[in-house]
Coordinates of C-alpha atoms in Angstrom, one line a residue:
X26 CA 50.7 -1.2 0.8
X27 CA 49.1 1.7 -0.8
X28 CA 45.8 3.5 0.0
X29 CA 43.9 6.5 -1.3
X30 CA 44.2 10.1 0.0
X31 CA 41.6 12.8 -0.1
X32 CA 43.8 15.0 -2.3
X33 CA 43.7 12.6 -5.2
X34 CA 42.7 14.3 -8.5
X35 CA 41.3 13.0 -11.7
X36 CA 43.3 10.1 -13.3
X37 CA 45.6 10.8 -16.3
X38 CA 44.8 9.3 -19.7
X39 CA 45.2 5.6 -19.6
X40 CA 48.5 4.6 -21.3
X41 CA 48.4 2.3 -24.3
X42 CA 48.5 -1.3 -23.3
X43 CA 47.5 -0.6 -19.7
X44 CA 44.4 -1.8 -17.8
X45 CA 42.4 0.5 -15.5
X46 CA 40.2 -0.8 -12.7
X47 CA 37.7 1.6 -11.1
X48 CA 35.4 0.5 -8.3
X49 CA 32.3 2.6 -8.2
X50 CA 30.8 0.8 -5.2
X51 CA 31.4 -2.0 -2.7
X52 CA 34.6 -0.7 -1.1
X53 CA 34.3 0.7 2.4
X54 CA 30.7 -0.6 2.5
X55 CA 28.6 -3.8 2.2
X56 CA 26.6 -3.3 -1.0
X57 CA 26.5 -1.2 -4.2
X58 CA 29.1 -3.5 -5.8
X59 CA 30.2 -2.2 -9.2
X60 CA 33.7 -2.3 -10.8
X61 CA 34.6 -0.9 -14.2
X62 CA 37.5 -2.3 -16.2
X63 CA 39.0 -0.2 -19.1
X64 CA 41.3 -1.4 -21.9
X65 CA 41.8 -0.2 -25.4
X66 CA 39.1 2.4 -25.1
X67 CA 36.4 -0.1 -24.1
X68 CA 34.7 -0.7 -20.7
X69 CA 33.6 -3.9 -19.0
X70 CA 31.5 -3.7 -15.9
X71 CA 31.4 -6.4 -13.3
X72 CA 28.2 -6.2 -11.2
X73 CA 25.9 -3.3 -10.6
X74 CA 24.2 -3.5 -7.2
X75 CA 22.5 -1.3 -4.6
X76 CA 23.1 -0.4 -1.0
X77 CA 20.2 -0.3 1.4
X78 CA 19.7 3.0 3.4
X79 CA 20.4 3.5 7.0
X80 CA 18.4 5.4 9.6
X81 CA 20.4 8.6 8.8
X82 CA 18.9 8.5 5.3
X83 CA 15.2 8.9 5.9
X84 CA 12.8 8.4 3.0
X85 CA 15.5 6.8 0.8
X86 CA 14.5 3.5 -0.8
X87 CA 17.8 2.5 -2.5
X88 CA 21.3 3.8 -3.0
X89 CA 22.9 3.4 -6.4
X90 CA 26.5 3.6 -7.7
X91 CA 27.3 7.0 -9.3
X92 CA 27.3 6.5 -13.1
X93 CA 28.6 10.0 -13.8
X94 CA 32.2 9.0 -14.6
X95 CA 31.0 6.6 -17.4
X96 CA 27.8 8.4 -18.4
X97 CA 29.5 9.9 -21.5
X98 CA 31.0 6.6 -22.4
X99 CA 28.1 4.2 -22.2
X100 CA 28.6 3.4 -25.9
X101 CA 32.0 2.1 -25.0
X102 CA 30.6 -0.4 -22.5
X103 CA 30.9 -3.9 -24.1
X104 CA 29.0 -5.8 -21.4
X105 CA 28.0 -6.1 -17.7
X106 CA 29.1 -9.3 -16.1
X107 CA 26.9 -10.3 -13.2
X108 CA 28.6 -12.7 -10.7
X109 CA 25.4 -13.7 -9.0
X110 CA 21.8 -12.5 -8.3
X111 CA 21.9 -10.8 -4.9
X112 CA 20.5 -7.3 -4.8
X113 CA 23.9 -5.8 -3.8
X114 CA 25.2 -7.0 -7.2
X115 CA 22.2 -6.7 -9.6
X116 CA 19.8 -4.1 -8.0
X117 CA 21.3 -1.2 -10.0
X118 CA 21.0 -2.9 -13.4
X119 CA 17.5 -1.4 -14.2
X120 CA 18.8 2.1 -13.5
X121 CA 21.9 1.6 -15.7
X122 CA 19.9 0.1 -18.6
X123 CA 17.5 3.1 -18.4
X124 CA 20.5 5.2 -19.4
X125 CA 21.6 2.9 -22.1
X126 CA 19.4 -0.1 -23.0
X127 CA 21.6 -1.9 -25.4
X128 CA 24.4 -2.9 -22.9
X129 CA 24.6 -6.7 -22.9
X130 CA 24.2 -8.6 -19.7
X131 CA 26.3 -11.6 -19.1
X132 CA 25.6 -14.2 -16.4
X133 CA 24.5 -17.7 -15.4
X134 CA 21.1 -19.1 -16.1
X135 CA 19.6 -18.3 -12.7
X136 CA 21.3 -14.9 -12.4
X137 CA 20.0 -13.7 -15.7
X138 CA 16.5 -15.2 -15.0
X139 CA 16.2 -13.2 -11.7
X140 CA 17.6 -10.1 -13.4
X141 CA 15.2 -10.4 -16.3
X142 CA 12.2 -10.8 -13.9
X143 CA 13.3 -7.6 -12.1
X144 CA 13.7 -5.8 -15.4
X145 CA 10.3 -6.8 -16.6
X146 CA 8.8 -4.8 -13.7
X147 CA 10.7 -1.8 -15.2
X148 CA 9.5 -2.7 -18.7
X149 CA 13.0 -3.3 -19.9
X150 CA 13.9 -6.3 -22.2
X151 CA 17.7 -6.7 -22.1
X152 CA 20.1 -8.3 -24.5
X153 CA 21.7 -11.1 -22.4
X154 CA 24.4 -13.7 -22.9
X155 CA 24.0 -16.8 -20.7
X156 CA 27.3 -18.4 -19.6
X157 CA 28.2 -21.4 -17.4
X158 CA 31.3 -22.3 -15.4
X159 CA 34.1 -23.2 -17.7
X160 CA 32.9 -21.0 -20.6
X161 CA 35.3 -18.5 -22.2
X162 CA 33.8 -15.5 -23.9
X163 CA 35.5 -12.7 -25.8
X164 CA 33.6 -9.6 -24.8
X165 CA 35.2 -6.7 -26.7
X166 CA 38.9 -6.7 -25.9
X167 CA 38.3 -8.7 -22.7
X168 CA 38.6 -12.5 -22.7
X169 CA 36.4 -13.6 -19.8
X170 CA 36.7 -17.1 -18.3
X171 CA 33.9 -18.0 -15.8
X172 CA 34.6 -20.0 -12.7
X173 CA 32.1 -21.8 -10.4
X174 CA 32.2 -20.5 -6.8
X175 CA 30.1 -21.4 -3.9
X176 CA 27.9 -18.8 -2.3
X177 CA 24.5 -18.5 -0.5
X178 CA 22.7 -18.4 -3.9
X179 CA 23.0 -21.0 -6.7
X180 CA 24.9 -20.3 -9.9
X181 CA 27.4 -17.8 -8.5
X182 CA 30.6 -17.4 -10.6
X183 CA 33.9 -15.6 -10.4
X184 CA 35.4 -14.2 -13.6
X185 CA 39.0 -14.2 -14.9
X186 CA 39.5 -11.2 -17.2
X187 CA 42.4 -11.5 -19.6
X188 CA 43.8 -8.6 -21.7
X189 CA 47.3 -7.9 -23.1
X190 CA 47.9 -5.9 -19.9
X191 CA 47.5 -9.0 -17.8
X192 CA 44.9 -11.2 -16.1
X193 CA 42.6 -10.0 -13.4
X194 CA 40.6 -12.4 -11.3
X195 CA 37.4 -11.1 -9.7
X196 CA 35.9 -13.5 -7.2
X197 CA 32.5 -12.0 -6.7
X198 CA 31.0 -13.2 -3.4
X199 CA 32.3 -16.7 -2.5
X200 CA 33.1 -19.2 0.1
X201 CA 34.4 -22.8 0.1
X202 CA 31.5 -24.9 1.5
X203 CA 32.7 -28.5 1.1
X204 CA 29.2 -29.9 1.4
X205 CA 27.0 -27.4 -0.4
X206 CA 23.3 -28.1 -0.8
X207 CA 23.5 -28.2 -4.6
X208 CA 26.8 -30.1 -4.6
X209 CA 28.4 -27.3 -6.7
X210 CA 31.8 -26.7 -5.2
X211 CA 34.1 -23.7 -5.6
X212 CA 36.3 -24.8 -8.6
X213 CA 39.7 -24.9 -6.8
X214 CA 41.3 -26.8 -9.7
X215 CA 40.6 -24.0 -12.2
X216 CA 41.7 -21.3 -9.6
X217 CA 45.0 -23.2 -9.1
X218 CA 45.4 -23.5 -12.9
X219 CA 44.9 -19.7 -13.3
X220 CA 47.3 -19.1 -10.4
X221 CA 50.0 -21.2 -12.1
X222 CA 49.4 -19.4 -15.4
X223 CA 49.7 -16.0 -13.6
X224 CA 47.1 -13.8 -12.0
X225 CA 48.4 -10.3 -12.3
X226 CA 45.7 -8.7 -10.1
X227 CA 43.3 -10.4 -7.7
X228 CA 40.1 -8.7 -6.5
X229 CA 38.7 -10.7 -3.6
X230 CA 35.6 -10.8 -1.5
X231 CA 36.8 -9.5 2.0
X232 CA 33.6 -9.5 4.0
X233 CA 34.6 -12.2 6.5
X234 CA 38.4 -11.6 6.5
X235 CA 38.3 -10.9 10.2
X236 CA 36.5 -14.2 11.0
X237 CA 39.0 -17.0 11.8
X238 CA 38.7 -20.5 10.4
X239 CA 36.2 -21.8 7.9
X240 CA 32.5 -21.0 7.5
X241 CA 30.2 -23.8 8.7
X242 CA 28.5 -25.8 5.9
X243 CA 24.9 -24.9 4.9
X244 CA 24.0 -28.5 5.6
X245 CA 24.5 -27.9 9.3
X246 CA 21.4 -25.6 9.4
X247 CA 18.9 -28.3 8.4
X248 CA 19.0 -30.2 11.8
X249 CA 18.7 -26.9 13.7
X250 CA 15.6 -26.0 11.6
X251 CA 14.2 -29.5 12.2
X252 CA 14.5 -29.1 16.0
X253 CA 12.8 -25.7 15.9
X254 CA 10.0 -27.0 13.8
X255 CA 9.6 -30.0 16.1
X256 CA 9.1 -27.6 19.1
X257 CA 6.8 -25.1 17.5
X258 CA 3.2 -25.4 18.5
X259 CA 1.7 -22.8 16.1
X260 CA 2.6 -21.1 12.9
X261 CA 6.3 -20.9 11.9
X262 CA 7.4 -17.6 10.1
X263 CA 10.8 -17.7 8.5
X264 CA 12.4 -14.5 7.2
X265 CA 15.2 -14.6 4.7
X266 CA 16.6 -12.8 1.7
X267 CA 14.2 -13.0 -1.3
X268 CA 17.0 -14.6 -3.4
X269 CA 18.2 -17.1 -0.9
X270 CA 17.1 -20.2 -2.8
X271 CA 19.2 -22.6 -0.6
X272 CA 17.5 -21.4 2.6
X273 CA 14.0 -21.6 1.1
X274 CA 14.8 -25.1 -0.1
X275 CA 15.8 -26.2 3.4
X276 CA 12.7 -24.6 4.9
X277 CA 10.5 -26.4 2.4
X278 CA 12.3 -29.8 3.0
X279 CA 11.8 -29.5 6.8
X280 CA 8.2 -28.3 6.4
X281 CA 7.4 -31.3 4.2
X282 CA 8.9 -33.6 6.8
X283 CA 6.7 -32.1 9.5
X284 CA 3.6 -32.1 7.5
X285 CA 3.3 -28.4 7.0
X286 CA 2.4 -26.3 4.0
X287 CA 4.5 -23.3 2.9
X288 CA 3.1 -19.9 1.8
X289 CA 5.5 -17.3 0.3
X290 CA 5.0 -13.8 1.5
X291 CA 6.4 -10.7 -0.1
X292 CA 6.4 -9.7 -3.8
X293 CA 10.1 -10.3 -4.4
X294 CA 10.0 -13.6 -2.6
X295 CA 7.1 -14.8 -4.7
X296 CA 8.7 -13.6 -7.9
X297 CA 12.2 -15.0 -7.2
X298 CA 11.0 -18.4 -6.0
X299 CA 8.7 -18.8 -9.0
X300 CA 11.7 -18.3 -11.3
X301 CA 13.9 -20.7 -9.2
X302 CA 11.2 -23.3 -9.3
X303 CA 10.6 -23.0 -13.0
X304 CA 14.3 -23.5 -13.7
X305 CA 14.7 -26.4 -11.3
X306 CA 16.8 -24.7 -8.7
X307 CA 14.0 -25.0 -6.1
X308 CA 12.7 -28.5 -5.9
X309 CA 9.4 -29.0 -3.9
X310 CA 6.4 -31.3 -4.1
X311 CA 3.6 -29.9 -6.2
X312 CA 1.2 -29.5 -3.3
X313 CA 3.7 -28.0 -0.7
X314 CA 3.4 -24.4 -1.7
X315 CA 0.1 -22.7 -1.1
X316 CA -1.3 -19.3 -1.6
X317 CA -1.3 -16.9 1.4
X318 CA -5.1 -16.8 1.3
X319 CA -5.2 -20.5 2.1
X320 CA -3.5 -20.4 5.4
X321 CA -6.7 -19.5 7.3
X322 CA -8.2 -22.8 6.1
X323 CA -5.4 -24.9 7.8
X324 CA -4.6 -25.5 11.5
X325 CA -1.8 -23.2 12.7
X326 CA 0.5 -26.1 13.4
X327 CA 0.4 -27.0 9.7
X328 CA 1.5 -23.6 8.3
X329 CA 4.9 -22.1 7.4
X330 CA 5.2 -18.6 6.1
X331 CA 8.4 -17.8 4.2
X332 CA 8.8 -14.0 4.0
X333 CA 11.1 -11.1 3.4
X334 CA 12.3 -8.6 6.0
X335 CA 15.2 -10.3 7.7
X336 CA 17.1 -7.0 7.7
X337 CA 14.4 -5.0 9.4
X338 CA 13.4 -3.2 6.2
X339 CA 10.4 -1.0 7.1
X340 CA 8.1 -2.0 4.2
X341 CA 9.1 -5.7 4.2
X342 CA 6.6 -8.3 5.4
X343 CA 8.2 -9.2 8.8
X344 CA 8.5 -5.5 9.8
X345 CA 4.9 -4.9 9.0
X346 CA 3.9 -8.0 11.0
X347 CA 5.9 -6.7 14.0
X348 CA 4.1 -3.3 13.6
X349 CA 0.7 -4.8 13.3
X350 CA 0.5 -3.5 9.8
X351 CA 0.0 -6.8 8.0
X352 CA -2.8 -9.3 7.4
X353 CA -0.7 -11.9 9.3
X354 CA -1.3 -11.1 13.0
X355 CA 1.5 -12.3 15.3
X356 CA 0.3 -14.3 18.4
X357 CA 1.9 -16.0 21.3
X358 CA 1.8 -19.4 19.6
X359 CA 4.0 -18.2 16.6
X360 CA 7.6 -19.0 16.1
X361 CA 9.6 -16.6 14.0
X362 CA 13.0 -17.6 12.5
X363 CA 15.4 -14.9 11.2
X364 CA 17.4 -17.0 8.8
X365 CA 20.0 -14.5 7.7
X366 CA 23.0 -12.7 9.1
X367 CA 23.0 -9.0 9.9
X368 CA 24.2 -6.6 7.3
X369 CA 26.4 -4.0 9.1
X370 CA 24.3 -0.9 9.9
X371 CA 21.0 -2.8 10.2
X372 CA 21.4 -3.9 13.8
X373 CA 19.0 -1.3 15.3
X374 CA 16.3 -2.0 12.7
X375 CA 16.5 -5.8 13.2
X376 CA 16.4 -5.4 17.0
X377 CA 13.3 -3.3 16.7
X378 CA 11.6 -6.0 14.7
X379 CA 12.7 -8.7 17.2
X380 CA 11.3 -6.6 20.1
X381 CA 8.1 -5.9 18.2
X382 CA 7.6 -9.6 17.5
X383 CA 8.4 -10.5 21.1
X384 CA 6.0 -8.0 22.4
X385 CA 3.1 -9.8 20.7
X386 CA 4.3 -13.1 22.3
X387 CA 6.2 -14.7 19.5
X388 CA 9.2 -17.0 20.1
X389 CA 12.0 -15.4 18.0
X390 CA 14.9 -17.6 16.8
X391 CA 17.9 -15.8 15.3
X392 CA 21.6 -16.3 14.7
X393 CA 22.3 -15.0 18.2
X394 CA 20.5 -17.9 19.9
X395 CA 20.5 -20.7 17.3
X396 CA 22.5 -21.6 14.2
X397 CA 19.8 -20.7 11.7
X398 CA 22.1 -19.1 9.2
X399 CA 25.7 -19.4 8.0
X400 CA 27.6 -16.8 6.0
X401 CA 28.0 -16.9 2.3
X402 CA 31.4 -15.3 2.5
X403 CA 34.8 -17.0 3.0
X404 CA 36.4 -16.7 6.4
X405 CA 40.1 -16.0 7.0
X406 CA 41.1 -19.7 6.8
X407 CA 39.4 -20.1 3.4
X408 CA 40.9 -16.8 2.1
X409 CA 44.4 -18.0 3.1
X410 CA 43.8 -21.3 1.3
X411 CA 42.5 -19.4 -1.7
X412 CA 45.4 -16.8 -1.9
X413 CA 47.9 -19.7 -1.8
X414 CA 46.2 -21.3 -4.8
X415 CA 45.8 -18.0 -6.8
X416 CA 49.3 -16.7 -6.1
X417 CA 48.4 -13.1 -7.3
X418 CA 51.2 -10.7 -8.2
X419 CA 49.0 -7.8 -7.0
X420 CA 46.1 -7.8 -4.6
X421 CA 43.1 -5.5 -4.2
X422 CA 40.5 -6.4 -1.6
X423 CA 36.9 -5.6 -2.5
X424 CA 33.4 -6.1 -1.0
X425 CA 33.8 -5.0 2.5
X426 CA 34.1 -2.2 5.0
X427 CA 37.5 -0.6 5.7
X428 CA 38.3 -3.1 8.5
X429 CA 37.4 -6.0 6.2
X430 CA 39.6 -4.6 3.4
X431 CA 42.5 -4.1 5.7
X432 CA 42.2 -7.6 7.2
X433 CA 42.1 -9.2 3.7
X434 CA 45.1 -7.2 2.7
X435 CA 47.0 -8.5 5.8
X436 CA 46.1 -12.1 4.9
X437 CA 47.3 -11.6 1.3
X438 CA 50.7 -10.3 2.6
X439 CA 51.0 -13.3 4.9
X440 CA 50.7 -15.6 1.9
X441 CA 53.5 -13.9 0.1
X442 CA 52.0 -11.0 -1.9
X443 CA 54.6 -8.2 -1.6
X444 CA 53.4 -5.4 0.7
X445 CA 54.0 -2.8 -2.1
X446 CA 51.8 -4.8 -4.4
X447 CA 48.7 -4.6 -2.2
X448 CA 46.3 -1.8 -3.0
X449 CA 43.6 -0.8 -0.6
X450 CA 41.4 1.5 -2.5
X451 CA 38.0 3.1 -2.0
X452 CA 35.0 3.9 -4.3
X453 CA 36.1 6.0 -7.2
X454 CA 39.8 5.4 -6.9
X455 CA 41.4 4.3 -10.2
X456 CA 44.0 1.5 -10.1
X457 CA 46.1 1.0 -13.2
X458 CA 47.9 -2.2 -14.1
X459 CA 51.0 -1.2 -16.0
X460 CA 53.9 -3.5 -16.7
X461 CA 52.6 -6.0 -14.2
X462 CA 52.3 -3.5 -11.3
X463 CA 49.0 -2.1 -9.9
X464 CA 49.1 1.4 -8.6
X465 CA 46.6 4.1 -7.6
X466 CA 46.5 6.8 -10.2
X467 CA 43.6 9.1 -9.4
X468 CA 40.0 9.3 -8.4
X469 CA 36.6 9.9 -10.1
X470 CA 33.2 10.8 -8.6
X471 CA 31.6 7.9 -6.9
X472 CA 29.2 9.4 -4.4
X473 CA 25.8 8.1 -3.3
X474 CA 22.9 8.4 -5.8
X475 CA 19.6 8.1 -3.9
X476 CA 16.4 6.5 -5.2
X477 CA 13.4 8.0 -3.5
X478 CA 10.1 6.7 -4.9
X479 CA 10.3 7.4 -8.6
X480 CA 13.0 10.0 -8.1
X481 CA 16.6 9.0 -9.0
X482 CA 19.4 11.4 -8.0
X483 CA 17.2 14.4 -7.0
X484 CA 17.6 13.7 -3.3
X485 CA 20.9 15.3 -2.1
X486 CA 22.8 15.3 1.1
X487 CA 21.4 18.8 1.8
X488 CA 17.8 17.5 1.5
X489 CA 18.7 14.5 3.7
X490 CA 20.0 16.9 6.3
X491 CA 16.7 18.8 6.2
X492 CA 14.8 15.5 6.7
X493 CA 17.0 14.7 9.7
X494 CA 16.3 18.1 11.2
X495 CA 12.6 17.7 10.6
X496 CA 12.7 14.2 12.2
X497 CA 14.9 15.2 15.2
X498 CA 13.9 18.8 15.9
X499 CA 10.5 19.4 14.2
X500 CA 9.6 22.7 12.4
X501 CA 8.2 26.1 13.0
X502 CA 6.3 28.0 10.3
X503 CA 5.6 31.7 10.4
X504 CA 3.1 33.5 8.1
X505 CA 3.0 37.3 7.8
X506 CA 1.2 39.5 5.2
X507 CA 2.7 43.0 4.8
X508 CA 1.4 46.1 3.0
X509 CA 3.1 46.7 -0.4
X510 CA 2.8 50.4 0.2
X511 CA 3.8 50.9 3.9
X512 CA 5.6 47.7 4.8
X513 CA 3.3 47.4 7.9
X514 CA 1.8 44.1 9.0
X515 CA -1.6 43.5 7.5
X516 CA -2.1 39.9 8.8
X517 CA -0.3 37.8 11.3
X518 CA 2.2 36.8 12.4
X519 CA 0.7 33.3 12.5
X520 CA 3.0 30.7 14.1
X521 CA 2.6 27.0 13.8
X522 CA 4.9 24.3 15.2
X523 CA 5.0 20.5 14.7
X524 CA 7.2 17.9 16.4
X525 CA 8.6 20.7 18.6
X526 CA 7.0 20.3 22.0
X527 CA 5.9 24.0 22.6
X528 CA 2.2 24.9 23.0
X529 CA 0.5 27.7 21.3
X530 CA 0.6 30.0 24.3
X531 CA 4.4 29.7 24.6
X532 CA 4.7 30.4 20.8
X533 CA 2.8 33.7 21.3
X534 CA 6.0 35.0 23.0
X535 CA 7.8 35.1 19.7
X536 CA 5.2 37.3 18.0
X537 CA 6.4 40.7 19.4
X538 CA 9.9 39.9 18.2
X539 CA 8.7 39.3 14.7
X540 CA 6.6 42.5 14.8
X541 CA 9.5 44.6 16.0
X542 CA 11.9 43.1 13.3
X543 CA 9.4 43.9 10.5
X544 CA 8.7 47.4 11.8
X545 CA 12.4 48.2 11.9
X546 CA 12.7 46.8 8.3
X547 CA 9.8 49.0 7.2
X548 CA 11.4 52.1 8.8
X549 CA 14.6 51.4 6.9
X550 CA 12.7 50.9 3.6
X551 CA 13.4 47.2 3.3
X552 CA 10.5 45.8 1.2
X553 CA 12.0 42.7 -0.5
X554 CA 10.0 39.7 0.7
X555 CA 13.1 37.4 0.6
X556 CA 15.0 39.8 2.9
X557 CA 12.0 40.0 5.2
X558 CA 11.7 36.2 5.4
X559 CA 15.4 36.0 6.5
X560 CA 14.7 38.6 9.2
X561 CA 11.7 36.6 10.4
X562 CA 13.9 33.4 10.3
X563 CA 16.7 34.9 12.4
X564 CA 14.3 36.5 14.9
X565 CA 12.4 33.2 15.5
X566 CA 15.6 31.2 15.4
X567 CA 17.2 33.2 18.2
X568 CA 14.1 33.1 20.3
X569 CA 13.7 29.3 19.9
X570 CA 17.4 28.7 20.6
X571 CA 17.4 30.8 23.7
X572 CA 14.1 29.4 25.0
X573 CA 14.5 25.7 24.2
X574 CA 18.1 25.0 23.1
X575 CA 16.6 23.4 20.1
X576 CA 17.3 24.0 16.4
X577 CA 14.1 23.2 14.4
X578 CA 13.6 24.0 10.8
X579 CA 12.1 27.4 10.5
X580 CA 9.9 28.1 7.5
X581 CA 9.0 31.8 7.2
X582 CA 6.5 33.0 4.6
X583 CA 6.1 36.8 4.0
X584 CA 3.7 38.0 1.3
X585 CA 2.8 41.5 0.1
X586 CA -0.8 42.5 -0.2

C-alpha cells in the first residue's frame, strides 16, 4: 500500500503510452471533487465541485479546486464528465468555464440541466453532450462508457475510461439501493462485465467505508415522514439539499396524502426543483406546489415548507429562520425536519440551528432521533460486493477523509487486491498507470482557492488568519501625527479598540509608552513613517500582552504633517 509523502516533487514527463491520474480535490475531504486524466497529451476531467467553508474560514463562500496545474493546458482539455449534479461535483464548473468557455460538458439529462441552470446565473452558455447509461463516447483519446449507479439524486452515473494504457473505472458517488424510488438500480451486470474484461485501476467512493452492512433503502423514509406529518399540529418545515429530488418527491407525496400544500423556499431549491419538474424527474399534482406568498392564506396545518439549510449554512433559509432573520417566523406549533446527514465539519453549525429552532418552541426531527435520511454512499458491505464484481488490478480510494480512504483500501485488500497495488493518495498527487501498475510519481499544487463574494483566489491563508484574529481577539488602532521637521508629536496618540474588552480609561495607560517610543525615535533621527508605525505596533503590542495576555490585531497609523 503506497501513500504520499510531504517531500514529493513535481511529476516527471508522462511516458508514452502511460495514463496519469491527478486528483485536484475530494481526497482527504468531503467535497471539491475533481480528477484529471492525462493520456497522449490530452486531458479529461471528471467532476469539478466545491467544498463548503468551516468556521475557521470566516467570510469564505466556497472553496474551489486549484486549477493552476492545468491552467496553461486548458486547450488540451477534451471534456468535463460530470457524474451527477451535487454541488460537491458541479459547483466549480462556472469558475472553470470562466477560464476557458469552450470546454465541453458531458453528463446525463438531469445533471446537465441543473448545471446549465447554474451557468445561466453566471451568463455562461456551455457546449454540452448529453449521455445516458449504456452510451459509449469517444472523447479525444478517451473512450468513455457510462454506467448507471444509484445515489441520492437521479441520473447519477459512473464512467469507465478506456485508453491504450488500460481501463479506469470511476464510480462517482454511488450506493446499491435495491428499492430506489425511481427504480433505477446500480448496473451490477455492466460492472461485472467490465470486471471480467479487466479494470486496471478502480477509483471508488469511500465515504461510508467505515459503516458496516448495507445502507437502508430510501423507501424506508416515507413511513417515517408519514408518522411525523400525522403528529404535526402546525406548519411542517423540511430542510434538505437543494438538489435532493428524491427527498423532495417523498415530502410532496406525503404532503398530498395529508392534504397539505408545499412551498419551496430558497433560490437554489426553487431553481432546481423547477428543472426537475420540467424534465419529469419530480412528479407532483399541478395544485400541490404554491408560492411562499400564499402560505399566510392557508391554515398552518395545511402548509409544508421545503427549504435549504440542512447543513447550517449561515445564509440558507433554515439558519435565517432560526436566527429570526426570515419572513417565516418559527413558533411553538412548528415541526422542523432536517432530512439530510451531516457533512463532516458542519456539526457545530447544525447544532446551533437546532438549538435556535428549539429556542423558539419548534419540534425538531433529525437523523439523530428519527430515520428521516439515509446516506447516498455505499457502506462496507456494498463496497465488498462491488469490489468482488469489479476485480480491479489496482485500487485508489477517492471521495472521503483520510479515515474513509484507509477503510476503503483495507476492504479492497480483503477482496484480493494486492497490497502493493493499492494507492492512497491525496489532492495533487499524481498516479501513473504504466504497464498495468499504478504508482505515485509526484505532486502538483492543489491548495484551496477561496471564493469570497465576487473575489476568486484573492483571499489567502494569511488573510484568513487576520480574520480569525479579528474575530477572536479584536483590534486596537492607533493614530499619531508627527512633525515632518522635528519628528515631535503634533496630534495624538488616539487609541481605539473594538472586540477587545478594555475601556477608554485603561487604554490611556498605553499612551505614555507611545509618546516615549516616538520621542526616542525622533532623537535618533528616525523619520520614516513605516519604521515609526512598527515602533508604535511593538510598544502597544507589549503593553497589551503584559496587561491582558491577549494578542489583538494592532493597526498603527503614523502620518507626517
